[in-house]
């Protein structure tokens, strides 16, 4: 059973699982208190750390927002580095500086996507503090953007940004397994900034604006999304919320045969050749795993996060030189893999 039907509806199983959700919430509260007041150790890096995370299981658009923040901070003279866990990574060398040409099955799909799109270094590994040490000491970064990690309390943070799905919100408001939450809803009251991905809720908001589709077999070939209207198209999404990707295509007049997959699905050649003939549109995160397939009609649909001006102003207010004085930019250190 797809748990989203339980978490984002009025499914009776959510009530039956409620006691387990209460226990999960209680443990999450105790764990956070253990890092705030002891006995668990918190380690601080010598540069500001920005956490971009969420309370819910599944995708909320954190990665595109991290890419946008990397762009904005670079334009203002920072030397950011992105640190990420690398879900599903099988590399034994951690932390690892991610190369755009790395195998996503080895280092994870999101780290490879970040390395291809970001204007700054990307470091992947399960221990965010070790990732940050490498970015600081070897790469010369003076700001860390952590893609996810709101619950990774071992790493001290200077700014917490919580991303909320503007359409689905916090679901039924229950903790796992009765609901989608990894921490109680009141955790949002303690973060520095809350931003919604779409929707109509009050507060800060960003939208995901799609660009031209890029052919996986020949990346020099691009087409506007409008070119796929009135064609037999298959849409593939192995992300936390595939429905959002499919809705984006429909909003551009594309009526596709929808093929949702679990988040971080390890696509195979058998998957690719099971899709009907004709264009196959997919997210960038899925595309990094499908580029090795030889089908010539696979297309990635890149998106850019566009946050509201008030959010950008609030973000940089936290990073003003009054709070985090910086030395003149000397550029990044030499990257040694």
Short mmCIF file of C-alpha atoms in Angstrom, two decimals:
data_model
loop_
_atom_site.label_atom_id
_atom_site.label_comp_id
_atom_site.label_asym_id
_atom_site.label_seq_id
_atom_site.Cartn_x
_atom_site.Cartn_y
_atom_site.Cartn_z
CA UNK A 1 0.00 0.00 0.00
CA UNK A 2 1.21 3.47 -0.86
CA UNK A 3 1.60 5.21 2.54
CA UNK A 4 0.76 8.60 1.06
CA UNK A 5 -2.89 7.51 0.95
CA UNK A 6 -2.70 7.07 4.71
CA UNK A 7 -0.63 10.14 5.46
CA UNK A 8 -2.41 12.66 3.24
CA UNK A 9 -6.01 11.56 3.59
CA UNK A 10 -8.50 10.33 6.16
CA UNK A 11 -7.48 6.71 6.06
CA UNK A 12 -8.64 4.71 9.12
CA UNK A 13 -5.24 3.03 9.37
CA UNK A 14 -3.73 6.35 10.44
CA UNK A 15 -5.84 6.26 13.59
CA UNK A 16 -4.86 2.66 14.26
CA UNK A 17 -1.20 3.60 13.94
CA UNK A 18 -1.55 6.75 16.05
CA UNK A 19 0.01 5.24 19.23
CA UNK A 20 3.16 4.39 17.28
CA UNK A 21 3.17 7.94 15.91
CA UNK A 22 2.95 9.34 19.45
CA UNK A 23 5.90 7.16 20.49
CA UNK A 24 7.91 8.33 17.46
CA UNK A 25 7.15 11.98 18.30
CA UNK A 26 8.17 11.46 21.93
CA UNK A 27 11.49 9.88 20.92
CA UNK A 28 12.15 12.71 18.44
CA UNK A 29 11.53 15.30 21.16
CA UNK A 30 13.85 13.50 23.60
CA UNK A 31 16.56 13.15 20.99
CA UNK A 32 16.47 16.84 20.11
CA UNK A 33 16.54 17.75 23.81
CA UNK A 34 19.54 15.46 24.25
CA UNK A 35 21.48 17.48 21.68
CA UNK A 36 20.34 20.84 23.03
CA UNK A 37 20.95 20.16 26.72
CA UNK A 38 23.19 17.07 26.71
CA UNK A 39 24.31 14.33 26.87
CA UNK A 40 24.74 14.14 23.07
CA UNK A 41 27.66 16.08 21.62
CA UNK A 42 27.16 18.85 19.06
CA UNK A 43 30.15 19.86 16.93
CA UNK A 44 30.58 23.31 15.40
CA UNK A 45 32.47 24.26 12.27
CA UNK A 46 34.30 27.61 11.94
CA UNK A 47 32.02 28.83 9.12
CA UNK A 48 28.25 29.43 9.00
CA UNK A 49 26.09 26.39 8.38
CA UNK A 50 22.70 26.65 6.69
CA UNK A 51 20.37 23.67 6.92
CA UNK A 52 17.69 23.30 4.24
CA UNK A 53 15.42 20.51 5.43
CA UNK A 54 11.87 19.44 6.04
CA UNK A 55 9.68 17.66 8.55
CA UNK A 56 8.01 15.26 6.16
CA UNK A 57 9.20 12.10 4.46
CA UNK A 58 9.53 12.59 0.72
CA UNK A 59 10.40 15.44 -1.57
CA UNK A 60 9.45 19.05 -0.95
CA UNK A 61 11.82 20.76 -3.40
CA UNK A 62 14.82 21.16 -1.09
CA UNK A 63 17.45 20.39 -3.74
CA UNK A 64 16.36 23.06 -6.26
CA UNK A 65 16.20 25.58 -3.41
CA UNK A 66 19.73 24.66 -2.29
CA UNK A 67 20.94 25.18 -5.86
CA UNK A 68 19.29 28.60 -5.92
CA UNK A 69 20.88 29.59 -2.61
CA UNK A 70 24.27 28.45 -3.91
CA UNK A 71 23.81 30.68 -6.94
CA UNK A 72 22.67 33.69 -4.90
CA UNK A 73 25.44 33.43 -2.33
CA UNK A 74 28.10 32.97 -5.01
CA UNK A 75 26.87 36.09 -6.77
CA UNK A 76 27.29 38.01 -3.51
CA UNK A 77 30.88 36.95 -2.97
CA UNK A 78 30.53 33.90 -0.74
CA UNK A 79 32.41 30.66 -1.43
CA UNK A 80 29.67 28.16 -0.59
CA UNK A 81 29.94 24.41 -0.45
CA UNK A 82 27.03 21.99 -0.53
CA UNK A 83 27.03 18.97 1.78
CA UNK A 84 24.59 16.11 1.34
CA UNK A 85 24.11 12.61 2.70
CA UNK A 86 23.97 10.84 -0.65
CA UNK A 87 20.99 8.55 -0.13
CA UNK A 88 21.69 5.02 -1.38
CA UNK A 89 25.40 5.71 -1.94
CA UNK A 90 27.67 2.67 -1.97
CA UNK A 91 31.03 4.43 -1.94
CA UNK A 92 33.35 3.27 0.85
CA UNK A 93 35.28 6.56 0.69
CA UNK A 94 33.42 9.11 2.80
CA UNK A 95 33.27 12.01 2.84
CA UNK A 96 33.66 12.31 -0.91
CA UNK A 97 34.02 15.30 -3.21
CA UNK A 98 31.44 14.67 -5.90
CA UNK A 99 32.39 14.91 -9.55
CA UNK A 100 29.69 15.58 -12.17
CA UNK A 101 30.82 12.42 -13.95
CA UNK A 102 30.49 10.19 -10.86
CA UNK A 103 28.29 7.12 -10.98
CA UNK A 104 25.01 7.97 -9.21
CA UNK A 105 24.75 4.34 -8.08
CA UNK A 106 28.03 4.87 -6.23
CA UNK A 107 27.56 8.32 -4.69
CA UNK A 108 23.77 8.85 -4.90
CA UNK A 109 21.53 10.57 -7.44
CA UNK A 110 21.09 13.91 -5.68
CA UNK A 111 24.84 14.50 -5.12
CA UNK A 112 25.51 13.96 -8.84
CA UNK A 113 22.65 16.29 -9.79
CA UNK A 114 23.99 18.92 -7.40
CA UNK A 115 27.54 18.57 -8.74
CA UNK A 116 26.29 19.06 -12.30
CA UNK A 117 24.20 22.11 -11.54
CA UNK A 118 25.85 23.90 -8.62
CA UNK A 119 28.36 26.75 -9.01
CA UNK A 120 30.31 25.35 -6.06
CA UNK A 121 31.82 22.13 -4.69
CA UNK A 122 29.60 19.30 -3.45
CA UNK A 123 30.63 16.88 -0.69
CA UNK A 124 28.67 13.72 0.09
CA UNK A 125 28.77 11.47 3.13
CA UNK A 126 26.61 10.25 6.00
CA UNK A 127 28.35 12.43 8.63
CA UNK A 128 27.56 16.08 7.89
CA UNK A 129 30.29 17.32 10.25
CA UNK A 130 32.99 15.35 8.39
CA UNK A 131 31.54 16.59 5.10
CA UNK A 132 31.74 20.15 6.37
CA UNK A 133 35.30 19.71 7.62
CA UNK A 134 36.43 18.61 4.18
CA UNK A 135 34.63 21.50 2.47
CA UNK A 136 36.12 23.98 4.92
CA UNK A 137 39.69 22.76 5.28
CA UNK A 138 40.42 21.35 1.80
CA UNK A 139 38.14 23.35 -0.47
CA UNK A 140 38.25 26.79 1.14
CA UNK A 141 34.48 27.18 1.53
CA UNK A 142 33.27 29.96 3.82
CA UNK A 143 29.60 28.91 3.91
CA UNK A 144 27.94 25.49 4.03
CA UNK A 145 24.55 24.70 2.52
CA UNK A 146 23.28 21.39 3.83
CA UNK A 147 20.77 19.66 1.56
CA UNK A 148 18.52 17.97 4.14
CA UNK A 149 19.82 17.29 7.64
CA UNK A 150 17.27 19.18 9.75
CA UNK A 151 17.29 16.17 12.09
CA UNK A 152 21.09 15.71 11.95
CA UNK A 153 21.69 17.54 15.24
CA UNK A 154 25.32 16.49 15.64
CA UNK A 155 26.22 19.36 13.29
CA UNK A 156 25.68 22.79 14.85
CA UNK A 157 23.78 25.13 12.58
CA UNK A 158 23.47 28.90 12.28
CA UNK A 159 20.35 29.03 10.14
CA UNK A 160 17.55 26.49 9.72
CA UNK A 161 15.23 26.65 6.71
CA UNK A 162 12.23 24.32 6.64
CA UNK A 163 10.69 23.59 3.25
CA UNK A 164 6.99 22.66 3.25
CA UNK A 165 5.00 21.24 0.36
CA UNK A 166 2.54 24.04 -0.31
CA UNK A 167 -0.09 21.67 -1.68
CA UNK A 168 0.12 18.76 0.78
CA UNK A 169 1.30 20.66 3.85
CA UNK A 170 2.11 18.39 6.80
CA UNK A 171 -0.45 15.80 5.78
CA UNK A 172 -2.47 14.46 8.68
CA UNK A 173 -0.04 16.05 11.14
CA UNK A 174 1.03 12.72 12.65
CA UNK A 175 4.52 11.29 13.05
CA UNK A 176 5.70 8.09 11.40
CA UNK A 177 4.28 5.56 10.77
CA UNK A 178 0.82 7.10 11.25
CA UNK A 179 1.75 10.20 9.25
CA UNK A 180 4.57 11.66 7.18
CA UNK A 181 6.34 13.63 9.93
CA UNK A 182 9.87 12.95 11.15
CA UNK A 183 9.39 15.42 14.01
CA UNK A 184 6.33 16.93 15.72
CA UNK A 185 4.58 19.80 13.90
CA UNK A 186 5.64 22.35 16.54
CA UNK A 187 9.24 21.93 15.33
CA UNK A 188 8.40 24.47 12.61
CA UNK A 189 8.07 27.11 15.33
CA UNK A 190 11.79 26.76 16.16
CA UNK A 191 13.33 27.12 12.70
CA UNK A 192 14.53 30.47 11.39
CA UNK A 193 12.67 30.47 8.08
CA UNK A 194 9.76 28.47 6.69
CA UNK A 195 9.18 28.49 2.94
CA UNK A 196 6.40 26.76 0.99
CA UNK A 197 6.87 25.11 -2.37
CA UNK A 198 3.82 26.47 -4.19
CA UNK A 199 0.36 26.46 -2.64
CA UNK A 200 -1.56 29.31 -1.07
CA UNK A 201 -0.44 29.18 2.57
CA UNK A 202 0.68 32.53 4.04
CA UNK A 203 4.37 33.24 4.37
CA UNK A 204 7.40 32.75 2.16
CA UNK A 205 7.00 30.79 -1.04
CA UNK A 206 8.97 29.58 -4.03
CA UNK A 207 7.94 28.11 -7.35
CA UNK A 208 9.67 25.57 -9.55
CA UNK A 209 9.99 26.99 -13.04
CA UNK A 210 10.81 24.42 -15.75
CA UNK A 211 13.33 25.10 -18.47
CA UNK A 212 13.76 23.47 -21.85
CA UNK A 213 13.88 19.67 -21.92
CA UNK A 214 17.37 18.20 -22.48
CA UNK A 215 17.95 15.01 -24.43
CA UNK A 216 19.84 12.41 -22.42
CA UNK A 217 21.45 10.78 -25.44
CA UNK A 218 22.61 14.11 -26.91
CA UNK A 219 22.60 16.94 -24.30
CA UNK A 220 23.14 19.51 -27.05
CA UNK A 221 19.55 18.83 -28.15
CA UNK A 222 16.94 20.81 -26.25
CA UNK A 223 13.25 21.43 -26.80
CA UNK A 224 10.74 23.67 -25.03
CA UNK A 225 8.13 21.73 -23.10
CA UNK A 226 5.47 23.05 -25.44
CA UNK A 227 6.99 20.95 -28.22
CA UNK A 228 5.70 17.81 -26.50
CA UNK A 229 2.04 18.82 -26.61
CA UNK A 230 -0.28 16.64 -28.69
CA UNK A 231 2.29 13.84 -28.74
CA UNK A 232 2.31 10.37 -27.21
CA UNK A 233 4.48 11.04 -24.17
CA UNK A 234 5.46 8.92 -21.17
CA UNK A 235 6.29 10.71 -17.91
CA UNK A 236 8.63 9.00 -15.42
CA UNK A 237 9.24 10.15 -11.85
CA UNK A 238 11.12 8.35 -9.07
CA UNK A 239 10.97 11.20 -6.56
CA UNK A 240 9.29 11.84 -3.22
CA UNK A 241 6.18 13.37 -4.78
CA UNK A 242 5.78 12.20 -8.40
CA UNK A 243 2.35 13.83 -8.63
CA UNK A 244 3.97 17.28 -8.54
CA UNK A 245 6.06 16.49 -11.62
CA UNK A 246 3.07 15.11 -13.50
CA UNK A 247 0.99 18.16 -12.56
CA UNK A 248 3.74 20.44 -13.88
CA UNK A 249 3.63 18.67 -17.24
CA UNK A 250 -0.17 18.93 -17.38
CA UNK A 251 0.07 22.65 -16.63
CA UNK A 252 2.11 22.94 -19.85
CA UNK A 253 -0.49 21.11 -21.88
CA UNK A 254 1.27 17.73 -21.87
CA UNK A 255 -1.04 14.76 -21.37
CA UNK A 256 1.39 11.96 -20.58
CA UNK A 257 1.12 8.32 -19.57
CA UNK A 258 2.33 8.57 -15.97
CA UNK A 259 4.85 6.10 -14.57
CA UNK A 260 5.52 6.84 -10.86
CA UNK A 261 8.35 5.00 -9.09
CA UNK A 262 9.57 5.00 -5.47
CA UNK A 263 11.88 7.81 -4.40
CA UNK A 264 15.53 7.14 -5.39
CA UNK A 265 14.46 4.22 -7.58
CA UNK A 266 17.47 2.48 -9.16
CA UNK A 267 16.43 2.54 -12.80
CA UNK A 268 17.58 -0.32 -15.03
CA UNK A 269 17.72 -0.88 -18.77
CA UNK A 270 14.68 -3.14 -18.34
CA UNK A 271 12.76 -0.16 -16.96
CA UNK A 272 13.80 2.02 -19.88
CA UNK A 273 12.80 -0.50 -22.50
CA UNK A 274 9.44 -1.15 -20.84
CA UNK A 275 8.39 2.44 -21.57
CA UNK A 276 6.32 2.86 -24.75
CA UNK A 277 7.84 4.29 -27.93
CA UNK A 278 7.91 8.05 -28.12
CA UNK A 279 9.36 10.79 -25.89
CA UNK A 280 9.93 9.95 -22.23
CA UNK A 281 10.06 12.97 -19.93
CA UNK A 282 11.65 12.65 -16.48
CA UNK A 283 13.00 14.73 -13.63
CA UNK A 284 16.66 15.72 -13.51
CA UNK A 285 17.22 13.46 -10.52
CA UNK A 286 15.96 10.47 -12.47
CA UNK A 287 17.88 11.52 -15.55
CA UNK A 288 21.29 11.16 -13.87
CA UNK A 289 20.51 7.44 -13.46
CA UNK A 290 19.04 6.94 -16.95
CA UNK A 291 21.66 8.74 -19.04
CA UNK A 292 23.60 5.52 -19.59
CA UNK A 293 20.67 3.91 -21.41
CA UNK A 294 20.85 4.06 -25.19
CA UNK A 295 17.27 5.10 -25.91
CA UNK A 296 17.43 8.31 -27.93
CA UNK A 297 14.01 9.60 -26.83
CA UNK A 298 14.71 10.17 -23.12
CA UNK A 299 14.43 13.78 -21.98
CA UNK A 300 15.25 15.49 -18.67
CA UNK A 301 13.09 18.37 -17.45
CA UNK A 302 15.25 20.76 -15.39
CA UNK A 303 13.58 23.17 -12.99
CA UNK A 304 14.76 26.28 -11.18
CA UNK A 305 13.55 27.39 -7.76
CA UNK A 306 12.34 31.01 -7.75
CA UNK A 307 11.82 32.23 -4.16
CA UNK A 308 9.98 35.42 -3.28
CA UNK A 309 11.99 38.59 -2.70
CA UNK A 310 11.06 38.74 0.99
CA UNK A 311 12.57 35.31 1.59
CA UNK A 312 15.80 36.27 -0.17
CA UNK A 313 16.04 39.44 1.92
CA UNK A 314 15.42 37.50 5.14
CA UNK A 315 17.97 34.87 4.18
CA UNK A 316 20.72 37.41 3.56
CA UNK A 317 19.82 39.31 6.72
CA UNK A 318 20.93 36.21 8.61
CA UNK A 319 24.14 36.07 6.60
CA UNK A 320 25.05 39.72 6.91
CA UNK A 321 28.65 40.59 7.66
CA UNK A 322 27.53 41.85 11.04
CA UNK A 323 26.90 38.23 12.03
CA UNK A 324 29.49 36.40 9.96
CA UNK A 325 32.52 38.54 9.08
CA UNK A 326 34.46 37.13 6.11
CA UNK A 327 37.94 37.51 4.79
CA UNK A 328 38.39 38.77 1.21
CA UNK A 329 37.64 36.03 -1.30
CA UNK A 330 40.65 33.90 -2.18
CA UNK A 331 38.77 31.39 -4.30
CA UNK A 332 38.31 27.69 -3.61
CA UNK A 333 41.13 25.45 -2.57
CA UNK A 334 42.48 22.82 -4.90
CA UNK A 335 40.06 19.93 -5.23
CA UNK A 336 41.79 16.61 -4.59
CA UNK A 337 39.62 13.51 -4.96
#
